[in-house]
Amino acid sequence: MGGNRIVVYKEPGRVEVEDHDMPKLEVPADVAQAKGMSREAPHAVILKNVSTNICGSDQHMVRGRTTAPPGQTLGHEITGEIIEKGDDVQFLDVGDIVTVPFNIACGRCRNCREGATGICVNVNPARAGSAYGYVDMGGWEGGQADYVMVPFADFNLMKFPDRDQALAKIRDLTMLSDIFPTGYHGAVSAGVTTGMTVYVAGAGPVGLAAAYSAHLLGAAVVIVGDLNKERLEQARSFGCETVDIGQSATLEEQIDQILRTNEVDCAVDAVGFEATGHGGGEEKPAQVLNDIMSITRAGGSLGIPGLYVTGDPGAADPDAKEGTLKVRLGLGWAKSHSFVTGQCPVLRYNRKLMMAILHDKAHIADAVNATVIPLEDAPRGYQEFDRGAARKYVLDPHGMIPAA
């Protein structure tokens, strides 16, 4: 049948755009069987994707650093127009433009009812928490595509109030599916508020979103650390201080040059498990976690939106291959640090951040250097992103994103 182009992981370092069947109003067979759920999904909608983004989390799979099999469909950052809906979708209509949280949530389980939509227990047979187009996340088809199915639509989807306004601001609004709420969650989890000093490890899109969010929350100084000079320049473009962890000066020494103290009030890890040691070189997956404990004051908090996995076939040692890292927990205990990890519960934040965008209080697309490319250019986007481009690649499957 065909009719739905979708980005697919083929082997480490290679993705392709393939023609797949159009999505149906059905949940994956494994989810339905394991959870005693009907395969038919009258609670679902089909979206024509307006925009769908490439994420650093996708890159972990494409590098071969997860257990993702060849053929894994990709994409969990989705904004789209409803073109079909099930009989049980009551509060959304065909033609609505909506943002899709990357977390798939049923809206019915205890965790969803308590606002922890990143760890819904009904949408993934393997573990709590699910997402579109991601390994071990329930088998839901990816959203880097022309069309995608979204279940439990009334609960998961947020409609934009005005279609024309949404399309005009789509470069910013497309970030609501993941990186803006995720970065904001990292900053909130770290306790950022007025007058605080903040260190953000990593100047990729999530790190930049966390740094931008720290400014929104009133931080006095936001310091971003990375090895990539182009990405550090992007952080400086919206008022961040930066440290180059490739320099001979230590992280503490560089922070002291900025603050006249080698400690910050709080910190955010936006790197995750593919971290390297100071100065680059060999991989040290616990490096960032240990760094942020070292430089955060006693009593401070650590937000950890960076991805850590339970299966990493490319890890340097057997422990790290199953997510066991050499974290200096004793140091964190001695300093009474608070840690917050895991998927961001996007629904907790996306309406507030939408309002900030619509009323010109937030310009997240500029902060992360949003760069629009056609869906068929996704392989190029992955290659350039993997080489460290200081860009957030936004795929435009149907040519609906207005020219900048």
Tab-separated table of C-alpha atoms in Angstrom:
chain	number	residue	atom	x	y	z
A	1	MET	CA	0.000	0.000	0.000
A	2	GLY	CA	2.564	2.582	1.088
A	3	GLY	CA	1.885	6.282	1.267
A	4	ASN	CA	3.761	7.171	4.442
A	5	ARG	CA	7.419	8.105	4.257
A	6	ILE	CA	9.210	7.419	7.542
A	7	VAL	CA	12.804	7.628	8.795
A	8	VAL	CA	14.261	4.217	9.688
A	9	TYR	CA	17.459	3.169	11.478
A	10	LYS	CA	19.331	0.732	9.218
A	11	GLU	CA	22.707	0.216	10.901
A	12	PRO	CA	25.120	2.258	13.011
A	13	GLY	CA	25.633	5.592	11.283
A	14	ARG	CA	22.908	5.113	8.644
A	15	VAL	CA	19.250	6.030	8.386
A	16	GLU	CA	17.001	5.951	5.351
A	17	VAL	CA	13.601	7.329	4.436
A	18	GLU	CA	11.335	4.402	3.547
A	19	ASP	CA	7.791	4.084	2.256
A	20	HIS	CA	5.529	2.414	4.834
A	21	ASP	CA	1.811	1.798	5.042
A	22	MET	CA	-0.400	4.566	6.307
A	23	PRO	CA	-0.984	4.404	10.073
A	24	LYS	CA	-4.232	2.955	11.398
A	25	LEU	CA	-6.253	3.641	14.532
A	26	GLU	CA	-4.623	0.676	16.270
A	27	VAL	CA	-2.268	0.193	19.187
A	28	PRO	CA	0.775	-2.076	18.736
A	29	ALA	CA	-0.121	-5.755	19.041
A	30	ASP	CA	2.395	-6.373	21.855
A	31	VAL	CA	0.952	-3.542	23.938
A	32	ALA	CA	-2.614	-4.719	23.413
A	33	GLN	CA	-1.808	-8.314	24.290
A	34	ALA	CA	0.341	-7.563	27.330
A	35	LYS	CA	-2.014	-4.985	28.801
A	36	GLY	CA	-5.322	-6.643	27.969
A	37	MET	CA	-6.158	-3.698	25.744
A	38	SER	CA	-8.297	-3.632	22.620
A	39	ARG	CA	-6.197	-3.480	19.467
A	40	GLU	CA	-8.693	-1.030	17.991
A	41	ALA	CA	-8.074	2.533	19.156
A	42	PRO	CA	-11.207	4.703	18.970
A	43	HIS	CA	-9.375	7.043	21.358
A	44	ALA	CA	-6.705	7.795	18.719
A	45	VAL	CA	-6.131	10.216	15.858
A	46	ILE	CA	-4.063	10.239	12.685
A	47	LEU	CA	-1.902	13.320	12.216
A	48	LYS	CA	-0.510	14.865	9.063
A	49	ASN	CA	2.821	16.033	10.419
A	50	VAL	CA	3.462	19.753	10.157
A	51	SER	CA	6.904	19.408	11.727
A	52	THR	CA	8.942	16.633	13.323
A	53	ASN	CA	12.391	17.092	14.783
A	54	ILE	CA	15.650	15.173	15.027
A	55	CYS	CA	16.619	14.641	18.686
A	56	GLY	CA	19.905	13.831	20.373
A	57	SER	CA	18.175	10.811	21.891
A	58	ASP	CA	17.640	9.526	18.342
A	59	GLN	CA	21.348	9.926	17.711
A	60	HIS	CA	22.185	7.488	20.509
A	61	MET	CA	20.250	4.830	18.580
A	62	VAL	CA	21.714	5.794	15.215
A	63	ARG	CA	25.252	5.590	16.594
A	64	GLY	CA	24.539	2.012	17.650
A	65	ARG	CA	24.709	2.905	21.332
A	66	THR	CA	21.412	1.278	22.276
A	67	THR	CA	19.821	-2.096	21.618
A	68	ALA	CA	17.689	-0.659	18.791
A	69	PRO	CA	17.351	-3.239	15.991
A	70	PRO	CA	17.761	-2.431	12.307
A	71	GLY	CA	14.382	-1.340	11.032
A	72	GLN	CA	13.561	0.723	14.140
A	73	THR	CA	11.420	3.652	13.046
A	74	LEU	CA	12.466	7.013	14.447
A	75	GLY	CA	10.998	10.234	15.723
A	76	HIS	CA	9.244	11.361	18.884
A	77	GLU	CA	9.056	15.152	18.435
A	78	ILE	CA	5.804	15.725	16.577
A	79	THR	CA	3.496	18.621	15.705
A	80	GLY	CA	0.640	17.883	13.359
A	81	GLU	CA	-2.810	18.442	11.906
A	82	ILE	CA	-5.586	15.976	12.721
A	83	ILE	CA	-6.859	14.332	9.541
A	84	GLU	CA	-8.761	11.396	11.095
A	85	LYS	CA	-10.093	10.673	14.549
A	86	GLY	CA	-11.680	7.748	16.354
A	87	ASP	CA	-15.237	7.687	17.624
A	88	ASP	CA	-14.144	8.199	21.220
A	89	VAL	CA	-12.196	11.421	20.569
A	90	GLN	CA	-14.556	13.998	22.041
A	91	PHE	CA	-12.712	17.293	22.331
A	92	LEU	CA	-10.559	17.532	19.219
A	93	ASP	CA	-11.570	17.906	15.579
A	94	VAL	CA	-10.215	17.224	12.129
A	95	GLY	CA	-8.210	20.285	11.081
A	96	ASP	CA	-6.893	21.104	14.573
A	97	ILE	CA	-3.144	21.691	14.815
A	98	VAL	CA	-1.726	20.070	17.916
A	99	THR	CA	1.510	19.422	19.755
A	100	VAL	CA	2.295	15.842	20.743
A	101	PRO	CA	4.198	15.128	23.994
A	102	PHE	CA	6.911	12.611	23.253
A	103	ASN	CA	5.668	10.589	26.252
A	104	ILE	CA	2.816	8.263	25.336
A	105	ALA	CA	0.417	8.218	28.265
A	106	CYS	CA	-2.915	6.523	28.837
A	107	GLY	CA	-4.349	9.152	31.179
A	108	ARG	CA	-5.918	6.387	33.259
A	109	CYS	CA	-3.200	4.753	35.368
A	110	ARG	CA	-2.024	5.927	38.770
A	111	ASN	CA	1.095	7.609	37.405
A	112	CYS	CA	-0.794	9.524	34.744
A	113	ARG	CA	-3.409	10.620	37.276
A	114	GLU	CA	-0.608	11.934	39.493
A	115	GLY	CA	0.970	13.866	36.607
A	116	ALA	CA	3.876	11.481	36.002
A	117	THR	CA	3.089	10.971	32.324
A	118	GLY	CA	6.673	9.992	31.524
A	119	ILE	CA	6.180	6.709	33.389
A	120	CYS	CA	2.726	5.557	32.285
A	121	VAL	CA	2.359	1.859	33.099
A	122	ASN	CA	-0.203	0.926	30.434
A	123	VAL	CA	1.554	1.710	27.151
A	124	ASN	CA	4.751	-0.340	27.276
A	125	PRO	CA	4.996	-4.044	28.155
A	126	ALA	CA	8.711	-3.766	28.984
A	127	ARG	CA	8.729	-1.019	31.623
A	128	ALA	CA	7.003	2.128	32.779
A	129	GLY	CA	7.237	4.928	30.215
A	130	SER	CA	6.864	4.999	26.461
A	131	ALA	CA	7.628	7.130	23.415
A	132	TYR	CA	7.137	7.141	19.663
A	133	GLY	CA	9.843	5.547	17.535
A	134	TYR	CA	12.185	4.520	20.331
A	135	VAL	CA	13.835	1.284	21.384
A	136	ASP	CA	12.232	-0.595	24.295
A	137	MET	CA	9.404	1.938	24.417
A	138	GLY	CA	6.477	-0.229	23.398
A	139	GLY	CA	6.779	-0.568	19.628
A	140	TRP	CA	4.909	2.611	18.697
A	141	GLU	CA	5.762	3.765	15.181
A	142	GLY	CA	8.043	6.777	14.866
A	143	GLY	CA	6.938	10.277	14.005
A	144	GLN	CA	9.687	11.388	11.615
A	145	ALA	CA	7.171	10.688	8.918
A	146	ASP	CA	4.423	12.119	6.763
A	147	TYR	CA	1.722	10.720	9.075
A	148	VAL	CA	1.571	9.252	12.575
A	149	MET	CA	-1.024	7.705	14.898
A	150	VAL	CA	-1.430	9.230	18.385
A	151	PRO	CA	-3.354	7.214	21.013
A	152	PHE	CA	-5.439	8.569	23.912
A	153	ALA	CA	-5.669	11.785	21.943
A	154	ASP	CA	-7.937	13.782	24.229
A	155	PHE	CA	-5.444	13.290	27.055
A	156	ASN	CA	-2.149	13.556	25.166
A	157	LEU	CA	-2.705	16.284	22.608
A	158	MET	CA	-2.726	20.038	23.145
A	159	LYS	CA	-4.498	22.104	20.500
A	160	PHE	CA	-3.109	25.452	19.456
A	161	PRO	CA	-5.771	28.171	19.854
A	162	ASP	CA	-5.373	29.716	16.395
A	163	ARG	CA	-4.228	27.917	13.242
A	164	ASP	CA	-2.638	30.928	11.511
A	165	GLN	CA	-0.825	32.003	14.671
A	166	ALA	CA	0.441	28.461	15.193
A	167	LEU	CA	1.837	28.187	11.674
A	168	ALA	CA	3.488	31.597	11.993
A	169	LYS	CA	5.273	30.483	15.193
A	170	ILE	CA	5.749	26.833	14.276
A	171	ARG	CA	9.567	26.918	14.619
A	172	ASP	CA	9.112	27.711	18.294
A	173	LEU	CA	5.990	25.626	18.878
A	174	THR	CA	7.573	22.494	17.418
A	175	MET	CA	9.955	22.502	20.394
A	176	LEU	CA	7.025	21.873	22.779
A	177	SER	CA	6.962	18.168	21.943
A	178	ASP	CA	10.233	17.537	23.778
A	179	ILE	CA	13.274	19.743	24.128
A	180	PHE	CA	11.712	22.928	25.502
A	181	PRO	CA	9.766	21.125	28.259
A	182	THR	CA	12.705	18.772	28.816
A	183	GLY	CA	15.176	21.625	29.202
A	184	TYR	CA	12.705	23.505	31.382
A	185	HIS	CA	12.152	20.393	33.494
A	186	GLY	CA	15.911	20.091	33.966
A	187	ALA	CA	16.096	23.684	35.188
A	188	VAL	CA	13.020	23.341	37.416
A	189	SER	CA	14.343	20.065	38.849
A	190	ALA	CA	17.604	21.825	39.671
A	191	GLY	CA	15.623	24.428	41.599
A	192	VAL	CA	16.476	27.391	39.382
A	193	THR	CA	14.876	30.616	40.515
A	194	THR	CA	15.604	34.333	40.738
A	195	GLY	CA	19.245	35.260	41.232
A	196	MET	CA	20.743	31.783	41.115
A	197	THR	CA	23.949	30.653	39.443
A	198	VAL	CA	23.477	27.637	37.190
A	199	TYR	CA	25.799	25.274	35.354
A	200	VAL	CA	24.438	23.388	32.344
A	201	ALA	CA	26.581	20.514	31.077
A	202	GLY	CA	26.180	20.147	27.317
A	203	ALA	CA	25.374	22.686	24.618
A	204	GLY	CA	23.310	20.438	22.379
A	205	PRO	CA	19.657	21.356	21.829
A	206	VAL	CA	18.466	20.104	25.236
A	207	GLY	CA	21.334	21.854	27.007
A	208	LEU	CA	20.595	25.075	25.160
A	209	ALA	CA	16.906	24.702	26.018
A	210	ALA	CA	17.819	24.159	29.678
A	211	ALA	CA	20.049	27.234	29.664
A	212	TYR	CA	17.352	29.317	27.978
A	213	SER	CA	14.822	28.039	30.519
A	214	ALA	CA	17.129	28.988	33.389
A	215	HIS	CA	17.068	32.559	32.078
A	216	LEU	CA	13.257	32.426	31.903
A	217	LEU	CA	13.184	31.295	35.523
A	218	GLY	CA	15.293	34.258	36.631
A	219	ALA	CA	18.836	32.919	36.983
A	220	ALA	CA	21.490	35.569	37.516
A	221	VAL	CA	24.235	33.650	35.686
A	222	VAL	CA	23.916	30.631	33.404
A	223	ILE	CA	27.160	28.854	32.515
A	224	VAL	CA	27.188	26.253	29.727
A	225	GLY	CA	30.014	23.753	29.331
A	226	ASP	CA	30.912	21.788	26.207
A	227	LEU	CA	33.795	20.732	23.956
A	228	ASN	CA	32.141	22.079	20.782
A	229	LYS	CA	33.117	25.696	20.116
A	230	GLU	CA	30.272	26.306	17.654
A	231	ARG	CA	27.719	25.147	20.197
A	232	LEU	CA	29.313	27.280	22.912
A	233	GLU	CA	29.009	30.277	20.594
A	234	GLN	CA	25.314	29.466	20.194
A	235	ALA	CA	24.944	29.509	23.996
A	236	ARG	CA	26.616	32.914	24.160
A	237	SER	CA	24.159	34.237	21.559
A	238	PHE	CA	21.409	34.453	24.198
A	239	GLY	CA	23.453	35.610	27.160
A	240	CYS	CA	25.122	32.532	28.624
A	241	GLU	CA	28.624	32.382	29.994
A	242	THR	CA	30.575	29.389	28.697
A	243	VAL	CA	33.368	27.055	29.690
A	244	ASP	CA	35.312	24.938	27.217
A	245	ILE	CA	35.946	21.607	28.908
A	246	GLY	CA	38.588	20.884	26.287
A	247	GLN	CA	40.845	23.553	27.829
A	248	SER	CA	43.670	22.700	30.208
A	249	ALA	CA	42.053	24.765	32.976
A	250	THR	CA	39.759	22.666	35.135
A	251	LEU	CA	36.010	23.134	35.256
A	252	GLU	CA	36.302	24.565	38.773
A	253	GLU	CA	38.998	27.028	37.665
A	254	GLN	CA	36.934	28.272	34.712
A	255	ILE	CA	33.826	28.693	36.864
A	256	ASP	CA	35.888	30.618	39.419
A	257	GLN	CA	37.003	33.013	36.681
A	258	ILE	CA	33.347	33.810	35.974
A	259	LEU	CA	31.823	33.815	39.476
A	260	ARG	CA	34.819	34.404	41.766
A	261	THR	CA	33.882	31.114	43.382
A	262	ASN	CA	34.273	27.601	42.038
A	263	GLU	CA	30.740	26.547	42.999
A	264	VAL	CA	27.295	27.111	41.496
A	265	ASP	CA	23.915	26.994	43.194
A	266	CYS	CA	22.627	24.164	41.017
A	267	ALA	CA	23.382	22.224	37.845
A	268	VAL	CA	21.795	20.411	34.901
A	269	ASP	CA	23.182	17.353	33.101
A	270	ALA	CA	22.099	17.592	29.463
A	271	VAL	CA	24.785	15.215	28.167
A	272	GLY	CA	23.888	11.735	29.387
A	273	PHE	CA	25.828	8.523	29.079
A	274	GLU	CA	27.984	9.342	26.031
A	275	ALA	CA	30.150	11.696	28.080
A	276	THR	CA	33.908	12.141	27.808
A	277	GLY	CA	36.526	13.108	30.344
A	278	HIS	CA	37.930	16.594	30.794
A	279	GLY	CA	39.775	17.609	27.649
A	280	GLY	CA	37.891	15.100	25.512
A	281	GLY	CA	39.479	11.780	24.666
A	282	GLU	CA	38.196	8.547	26.146
A	283	GLU	CA	34.592	8.059	27.091
A	284	LYS	CA	33.674	8.292	30.773
A	285	PRO	CA	29.906	7.841	31.081
A	286	ALA	CA	29.736	9.037	34.707
A	287	GLN	CA	31.930	12.089	34.107
A	288	VAL	CA	29.183	14.704	33.940
A	289	LEU	CA	27.327	13.350	36.967
A	290	ASN	CA	30.519	13.497	39.006
A	291	ASP	CA	31.414	16.941	37.654
A	292	ILE	CA	28.099	18.509	38.574
A	293	MET	CA	28.290	17.083	42.101
A	294	SER	CA	31.796	18.533	42.440
A	295	ILE	CA	30.808	22.065	41.457
A	296	THR	CA	27.337	22.325	43.014
A	297	ARG	CA	27.186	23.825	46.501
A	298	ALA	CA	26.200	21.762	49.491
A	299	GLY	CA	22.416	21.591	49.606
A	300	GLY	CA	22.058	22.220	45.870
A	301	SER	CA	19.959	20.287	43.398
A	302	LEU	CA	20.850	18.464	40.189
A	303	GLY	CA	18.460	18.168	37.259
A	304	ILE	CA	19.365	15.236	35.000
A	305	PRO	CA	17.401	15.236	31.730
A	306	GLY	CA	20.402	13.740	29.910
A	307	LEU	CA	19.690	10.201	28.721
A	308	TYR	CA	21.041	7.165	30.574
A	309	VAL	CA	20.263	3.668	29.312
A	310	THR	CA	20.127	0.126	30.664
A	311	GLY	CA	21.603	-1.324	27.476
A	312	ASP	CA	24.651	0.197	25.733
A	313	PRO	CA	26.432	-2.306	23.470
A	314	GLY	CA	29.115	0.248	22.612
A	315	ALA	CA	30.154	0.995	26.187
A	316	ALA	CA	33.782	0.853	27.217
A	317	ASP	CA	33.328	-1.688	30.032
A	318	PRO	CA	30.903	-4.498	30.969
A	319	ASP	CA	29.275	-2.544	33.787
A	320	ALA	CA	28.477	0.455	31.599
A	321	LYS	CA	26.959	-1.854	28.990
A	322	GLU	CA	24.081	-2.406	31.396
A	323	GLY	CA	23.966	1.121	32.787
A	324	THR	CA	26.092	0.577	35.896
A	325	LEU	CA	28.281	3.673	36.226
A	326	LYS	CA	31.006	4.783	38.651
A	327	VAL	CA	29.058	7.644	40.186
A	328	ARG	CA	30.470	9.277	43.328
A	329	LEU	CA	27.236	8.917	45.264
A	330	GLY	CA	29.120	9.408	48.506
A	331	LEU	CA	30.026	12.924	47.404
A	332	GLY	CA	26.407	13.698	46.585
A	333	TRP	CA	25.339	12.284	49.945
A	334	ALA	CA	27.965	14.314	51.824
A	335	LYS	CA	26.785	17.512	50.108
A	336	SER	CA	23.083	16.693	50.647
A	337	HIS	CA	22.368	16.990	46.932
A	338	SER	CA	18.954	16.326	45.458
A	339	PHE	CA	18.799	14.391	42.163
A	340	VAL	CA	15.929	14.307	39.660
A	341	THR	CA	16.222	11.946	36.680
A	342	GLY	CA	14.020	10.351	34.038
A	343	GLN	CA	11.742	11.389	31.202
A	344	CYS	CA	10.289	14.851	31.390
A	345	PRO	CA	6.499	14.752	31.981
A	346	VAL	CA	5.798	17.076	29.057
A	347	LEU	CA	2.145	17.696	29.914
A	348	ARG	CA	3.237	19.343	33.167
A	349	TYR	CA	4.835	22.211	31.262
A	350	ASN	CA	3.733	22.463	27.643
A	351	ARG	CA	0.718	24.744	28.085
A	352	LYS	CA	2.689	27.314	30.082
A	353	LEU	CA	5.524	27.251	27.581
A	354	MET	CA	3.056	27.515	24.676
A	355	MET	CA	1.639	30.692	26.193
A	356	ALA	CA	5.126	32.124	26.621
A	357	ILE	CA	5.779	31.472	22.918
A	358	LEU	CA	2.454	32.782	21.657
A	359	HIS	CA	2.837	35.994	23.637
A	360	ASP	CA	6.458	36.595	22.611
A	361	LYS	CA	8.014	35.876	25.992
A	362	ALA	CA	10.021	32.932	24.660
A	363	HIS	CA	11.941	32.504	21.404
A	364	ILE	CA	13.312	29.023	21.826
A	365	ALA	CA	13.841	28.424	18.077
A	366	ASP	CA	16.483	31.160	17.982
A	367	ALA	CA	18.166	29.801	21.106
A	368	VAL	CA	18.592	26.305	19.635
A	369	ASN	CA	19.184	27.539	16.050
A	370	ALA	CA	16.187	25.743	14.506
A	371	THR	CA	17.005	24.702	10.945
A	372	VAL	CA	14.213	23.479	8.666
A	373	ILE	CA	14.913	20.758	6.088
A	374	PRO	CA	12.655	18.471	4.007
A	375	LEU	CA	11.850	15.006	5.340
A	376	GLU	CA	13.843	13.416	2.531
A	377	ASP	CA	16.954	15.221	3.802
A	378	ALA	CA	16.753	13.533	7.209
A	379	PRO	CA	19.852	11.366	6.542
A	380	ARG	CA	21.882	14.541	5.902
A	381	GLY	CA	20.466	16.132	9.053
A	382	TYR	CA	21.514	13.127	11.117
A	383	GLN	CA	25.023	13.195	9.663
A	384	GLU	CA	25.522	16.917	10.279
A	385	PHE	CA	24.061	16.725	13.774
A	386	ASP	CA	26.341	13.801	14.610
A	387	ARG	CA	29.334	15.882	13.503
A	388	GLY	CA	28.382	18.512	16.094
A	389	ALA	CA	26.424	21.079	14.091
A	390	ALA	CA	25.039	23.766	16.408
A	391	ARG	CA	21.553	23.336	15.004
A	392	LYS	CA	18.214	21.795	15.886
A	393	TYR	CA	17.007	20.061	12.723
A	394	VAL	CA	13.284	20.431	12.045
A	395	LEU	CA	11.836	18.171	9.345
A	396	ASP	CA	9.080	19.639	7.149
A	397	PRO	CA	7.310	16.676	5.496
A	398	HIS	CA	4.589	18.626	3.651
A	399	GLY	CA	6.106	22.057	3.080
A	400	MET	CA	3.805	23.625	5.669
A	401	ILE	CA	6.439	25.585	7.607
A	402	PRO	CA	6.536	29.219	6.401
A	403	ALA	CA	9.849	30.544	5.138
A	404	ALA	CA	11.917	32.255	7.835
